[in-house]
Amino acid sequence: MPKLRETRRSGAEARTVILSSVGSALCKNVDMDRCIPPAPESYNGTAEYGISKAMNLFHCRELQRRCATDGISCCAVHPGVIHTGLTREGNADSTALYDSILFKWMHKDVPQGAATQVYCTLSDQVSGEIERGTCFWYNCGPQTAVGVAAPGVRDDLCGKVWVISESLVEKFR
């Protein structure tokens, strides 16, 4: 954060872009005491993916709240469904789901998937979109976040995710 603040003070724009996913909607409820870290005996790759993407969205929203007075913008993006091998360790059901007609419309190659990150990094439209309350982008445009991480659903978890993240990285400072 110090470098971002320094960059902003010099007059340049400063933004963070965090990779999330519409997969955050897979996360229906969050018990922070049970999910970080997940218990090995209850680990489910698809569920943990949804939780991790919801956590990324909570983190983005809290970072935006903390950095707004510094003029630093924060964006969470969904790149689309990119064939990266993510489901290779998952179960057959999740692989079938991602390959199904339900998700085909979101399938993208790597350059197409990167487009929204580039948009959020470089577009002069993003600051205004954030001012209007956007926290999530897909297909190079603002989207309404859905699920547990959407604004107004579990706003209390934004700060909790921040505190937990800080404690997890403390030993590396």
mmCIF file of C-alpha atoms in Angstrom:
data_model
loop_
_atom_site.group_PDB
_atom_site.id
_atom_site.type_symbol
_atom_site.label_atom_id
_atom_site.label_comp_id
_atom_site.label_asym_id
_atom_site.label_seq_id
_atom_site.Cartn_x
_atom_site.Cartn_y
_atom_site.Cartn_z
ATOM 1 C CA MET A 1 0.000 0.000 0.000
ATOM 2 C CA PRO A 2 2.765 2.504 0.635
ATOM 3 C CA LYS A 3 3.807 2.411 -3.026
ATOM 4 C CA LEU A 4 0.214 2.880 -4.196
ATOM 5 C CA ARG A 5 -0.211 5.837 -1.840
ATOM 6 C CA GLU A 6 3.094 7.311 -3.025
ATOM 7 C CA THR A 7 2.015 6.898 -6.646
ATOM 8 C CA ARG A 8 -1.306 8.584 -5.947
ATOM 9 C CA ARG A 9 0.343 11.491 -4.083
ATOM 10 C CA SER A 10 2.549 12.095 -7.127
ATOM 11 C CA GLY A 11 -0.620 12.799 -9.112
ATOM 12 C CA ALA A 12 -0.853 9.490 -10.962
ATOM 13 C CA GLU A 13 -3.873 7.240 -10.740
ATOM 14 C CA ALA A 14 -3.532 4.178 -8.512
ATOM 15 C CA ARG A 15 -5.692 1.062 -8.769
ATOM 16 C CA THR A 16 -5.713 -2.490 -7.572
ATOM 17 C CA VAL A 17 -7.415 -5.188 -9.620
ATOM 18 C CA ILE A 18 -8.360 -8.354 -7.770
ATOM 19 C CA LEU A 19 -9.319 -11.569 -9.502
ATOM 20 C CA SER A 20 -12.651 -12.860 -8.279
ATOM 21 C CA SER A 21 -15.364 -14.766 -10.113
ATOM 22 C CA VAL A 22 -19.088 -15.218 -10.476
ATOM 23 C CA GLY A 23 -18.111 -18.449 -8.725
ATOM 24 C CA SER A 24 -18.378 -16.393 -5.538
ATOM 25 C CA ALA A 25 -22.134 -16.977 -5.877
ATOM 26 C CA LEU A 26 -21.435 -20.659 -5.103
ATOM 27 C CA CYS A 27 -20.696 -19.512 -1.576
ATOM 28 C CA LYS A 28 -24.090 -19.385 0.139
ATOM 29 C CA ASN A 29 -22.926 -18.764 3.678
ATOM 30 C CA VAL A 30 -19.612 -18.151 5.376
ATOM 31 C CA ASP A 31 -18.530 -19.322 8.801
ATOM 32 C CA MET A 32 -15.129 -17.674 9.097
ATOM 33 C CA ASP A 33 -14.134 -19.948 11.977
ATOM 34 C CA ARG A 34 -14.608 -23.050 9.807
ATOM 35 C CA CYS A 35 -13.352 -21.973 6.402
ATOM 36 C CA ILE A 36 -9.948 -20.385 7.004
ATOM 37 C CA PRO A 37 -8.242 -22.741 6.668
ATOM 38 C CA PRO A 38 -10.713 -25.407 5.573
ATOM 39 C CA ALA A 39 -10.674 -28.652 7.502
ATOM 40 C CA PRO A 40 -9.092 -31.421 5.388
ATOM 41 C CA GLU A 41 -11.927 -33.842 6.153
ATOM 42 C CA SER A 42 -14.572 -31.449 4.843
ATOM 43 C CA TYR A 43 -12.602 -30.024 1.898
ATOM 44 C CA ASN A 44 -14.567 -29.707 -1.340
ATOM 45 C CA GLY A 45 -12.710 -28.052 -4.220
ATOM 46 C CA THR A 46 -15.770 -26.478 -5.824
ATOM 47 C CA ALA A 47 -17.039 -25.103 -2.513
ATOM 48 C CA GLU A 48 -13.582 -23.803 -1.568
ATOM 49 C CA TYR A 49 -13.292 -22.113 -4.969
ATOM 50 C CA GLY A 50 -16.563 -20.279 -4.343
ATOM 51 C CA ILE A 51 -15.449 -19.297 -0.848
ATOM 52 C CA SER A 52 -12.057 -18.069 -2.078
ATOM 53 C CA LYS A 53 -13.663 -15.915 -4.774
ATOM 54 C CA ALA A 54 -16.161 -14.501 -2.269
ATOM 55 C CA MET A 55 -13.215 -13.694 0.035
ATOM 56 C CA ASN A 56 -11.504 -11.880 -2.841
ATOM 57 C CA LEU A 57 -14.628 -9.785 -3.366
ATOM 58 C CA PHE A 58 -14.911 -9.035 0.376
ATOM 59 C CA HIS A 59 -11.225 -8.058 0.347
ATOM 60 C CA CYS A 60 -11.739 -5.758 -2.642
ATOM 61 C CA ARG A 61 -14.680 -4.025 -0.999
ATOM 62 C CA GLU A 62 -12.781 -3.495 2.258
ATOM 63 C CA LEU A 63 -9.695 -2.270 0.421
ATOM 64 C CA GLN A 64 -11.854 0.193 -1.516
ATOM 65 C CA ARG A 65 -13.380 1.448 1.742
ATOM 66 C CA ARG A 66 -9.964 1.866 3.354
ATOM 67 C CA CYS A 67 -8.343 3.503 0.319
ATOM 68 C CA ALA A 68 -11.168 5.748 -0.892
ATOM 69 C CA THR A 69 -9.884 8.788 0.995
ATOM 70 C CA ASP A 70 -6.447 8.261 -0.583
ATOM 71 C CA GLY A 71 -7.965 8.227 -4.075
ATOM 72 C CA ILE A 72 -6.929 4.620 -4.718
ATOM 73 C CA SER A 73 -9.470 2.568 -6.658
ATOM 74 C CA CYS A 74 -10.118 -1.138 -6.180
ATOM 75 C CA CYS A 75 -11.813 -3.498 -8.627
ATOM 76 C CA ALA A 76 -12.820 -7.166 -8.520
ATOM 77 C CA VAL A 77 -13.104 -8.894 -11.886
ATOM 78 C CA HIS A 78 -14.504 -12.097 -13.335
ATOM 79 C CA PRO A 79 -12.382 -13.144 -16.328
ATOM 80 C CA GLY A 80 -14.837 -15.741 -17.604
ATOM 81 C CA VAL A 81 -14.401 -19.490 -17.666
ATOM 82 C CA ILE A 82 -10.852 -20.041 -18.876
ATOM 83 C CA HIS A 83 -9.651 -23.576 -19.536
ATOM 84 C CA THR A 84 -6.731 -23.518 -17.120
ATOM 85 C CA GLY A 85 -7.001 -27.014 -15.722
ATOM 86 C CA LEU A 86 -8.570 -25.710 -12.512
ATOM 87 C CA THR A 87 -11.115 -28.521 -12.474
ATOM 88 C CA ARG A 88 -8.519 -31.248 -13.076
ATOM 89 C CA GLU A 89 -8.370 -31.978 -9.349
ATOM 90 C CA GLY A 90 -12.067 -31.441 -8.772
ATOM 91 C CA ASN A 91 -14.820 -33.931 -8.968
ATOM 92 C CA ALA A 92 -16.489 -35.055 -12.169
ATOM 93 C CA ASP A 93 -19.627 -33.081 -11.303
ATOM 94 C CA SER A 94 -17.826 -29.723 -11.240
ATOM 95 C CA THR A 95 -15.959 -30.519 -14.463
ATOM 96 C CA ALA A 96 -19.223 -31.460 -16.146
ATOM 97 C CA LEU A 97 -20.849 -28.291 -14.834
ATOM 98 C CA TYR A 98 -18.119 -25.997 -16.216
ATOM 99 C CA ASP A 99 -18.242 -27.788 -19.552
ATOM 100 C CA SER A 100 -22.058 -27.711 -19.678
ATOM 101 C CA ILE A 101 -24.297 -25.459 -21.709
ATOM 102 C CA LEU A 102 -24.901 -23.407 -18.547
ATOM 103 C CA PHE A 103 -21.318 -22.130 -18.614
ATOM 104 C CA LYS A 104 -20.482 -22.292 -22.349
ATOM 105 C CA TRP A 105 -21.457 -18.649 -22.832
ATOM 106 C CA MET A 106 -18.735 -17.653 -20.317
ATOM 107 C CA HIS A 107 -15.939 -19.706 -21.928
ATOM 108 C CA LYS A 108 -13.068 -17.538 -23.113
ATOM 109 C CA ASP A 109 -9.495 -17.910 -24.231
ATOM 110 C CA VAL A 110 -6.715 -16.272 -22.208
ATOM 111 C CA PRO A 111 -6.630 -12.928 -24.124
ATOM 112 C CA GLN A 112 -10.423 -12.632 -23.881
ATOM 113 C CA GLY A 113 -10.254 -13.444 -20.173
ATOM 114 C CA ALA A 114 -7.554 -10.828 -19.598
ATOM 115 C CA ALA A 115 -9.579 -8.087 -21.278
ATOM 116 C CA THR A 116 -11.583 -7.157 -18.183
ATOM 117 C CA GLN A 117 -8.451 -6.927 -16.032
ATOM 118 C CA VAL A 118 -6.890 -4.637 -18.627
ATOM 119 C CA TYR A 119 -10.094 -2.573 -18.799
ATOM 120 C CA CYS A 120 -10.132 -2.128 -15.008
ATOM 121 C CA THR A 121 -6.448 -1.227 -15.010
ATOM 122 C CA LEU A 122 -6.534 1.331 -17.824
ATOM 123 C CA SER A 123 -10.051 2.617 -18.503
ATOM 124 C CA ASP A 124 -10.880 6.166 -17.510
ATOM 125 C CA GLN A 125 -14.477 4.968 -16.931
ATOM 126 C CA VAL A 126 -13.647 2.843 -13.882
ATOM 127 C CA SER A 127 -13.340 5.666 -11.344
ATOM 128 C CA GLY A 128 -16.850 6.870 -12.148
ATOM 129 C CA GLU A 129 -18.176 3.320 -12.058
ATOM 130 C CA ILE A 130 -16.697 2.897 -8.558
ATOM 131 C CA GLU A 131 -18.225 6.214 -7.453
ATOM 132 C CA ARG A 132 -21.609 4.846 -8.560
ATOM 133 C CA GLY A 133 -21.090 1.807 -6.306
ATOM 134 C CA THR A 134 -19.607 -0.798 -8.643
ATOM 135 C CA CYS A 135 -17.237 -3.312 -7.067
ATOM 136 C CA PHE A 136 -17.354 -6.088 -9.692
ATOM 137 C CA TRP A 137 -16.624 -6.196 -13.454
ATOM 138 C CA TYR A 138 -17.131 -8.747 -16.218
ATOM 139 C CA ASN A 139 -16.929 -8.441 -20.016
ATOM 140 C CA CYS A 140 -15.185 -5.069 -19.697
ATOM 141 C CA GLY A 141 -18.069 -3.505 -17.854
ATOM 142 C CA PRO A 142 -19.553 -3.019 -14.417
ATOM 143 C CA GLN A 143 -21.775 -5.809 -13.120
ATOM 144 C CA THR A 144 -23.929 -6.321 -10.080
ATOM 145 C CA ALA A 145 -22.205 -8.627 -7.614
ATOM 146 C CA VAL A 146 -24.463 -11.448 -6.449
ATOM 147 C CA GLY A 147 -24.430 -13.896 -3.597
ATOM 148 C CA VAL A 148 -23.049 -13.636 -0.105
ATOM 149 C CA ALA A 149 -20.298 -11.157 -1.113
ATOM 150 C CA ALA A 150 -22.658 -8.689 -2.803
ATOM 151 C CA PRO A 151 -23.002 -5.293 -1.110
ATOM 152 C CA GLY A 152 -25.735 -5.346 1.494
ATOM 153 C CA VAL A 153 -25.669 -9.113 2.106
ATOM 154 C CA ARG A 154 -22.791 -9.797 4.541
ATOM 155 C CA ASP A 155 -21.011 -6.461 4.726
ATOM 156 C CA ASP A 156 -19.704 -7.429 8.171
ATOM 157 C CA LEU A 157 -17.368 -9.950 6.538
ATOM 158 C CA CYS A 158 -15.395 -7.321 4.614
ATOM 159 C CA GLY A 159 -13.629 -6.161 7.773
ATOM 160 C CA LYS A 160 -13.313 -9.710 9.125
ATOM 161 C CA VAL A 161 -11.577 -10.901 5.956
ATOM 162 C CA TRP A 162 -9.189 -7.955 6.276
ATOM 163 C CA VAL A 163 -8.311 -8.755 9.896
ATOM 164 C CA ILE A 164 -7.783 -12.452 9.127
ATOM 165 C CA SER A 165 -5.637 -11.615 6.083
ATOM 166 C CA GLU A 166 -3.495 -9.259 8.141
ATOM 167 C CA SER A 167 -2.937 -11.921 10.800
ATOM 168 C CA LEU A 168 -2.028 -14.548 8.172
ATOM 169 C CA VAL A 169 0.655 -12.381 6.552
ATOM 170 C CA GLU A 170 2.006 -10.831 9.758
ATOM 171 C CA LYS A 171 4.795 -13.393 10.133
ATOM 172 C CA PHE A 172 6.101 -12.533 6.652
ATOM 173 C CA ARG A 173 6.555 -8.810 7.289
#
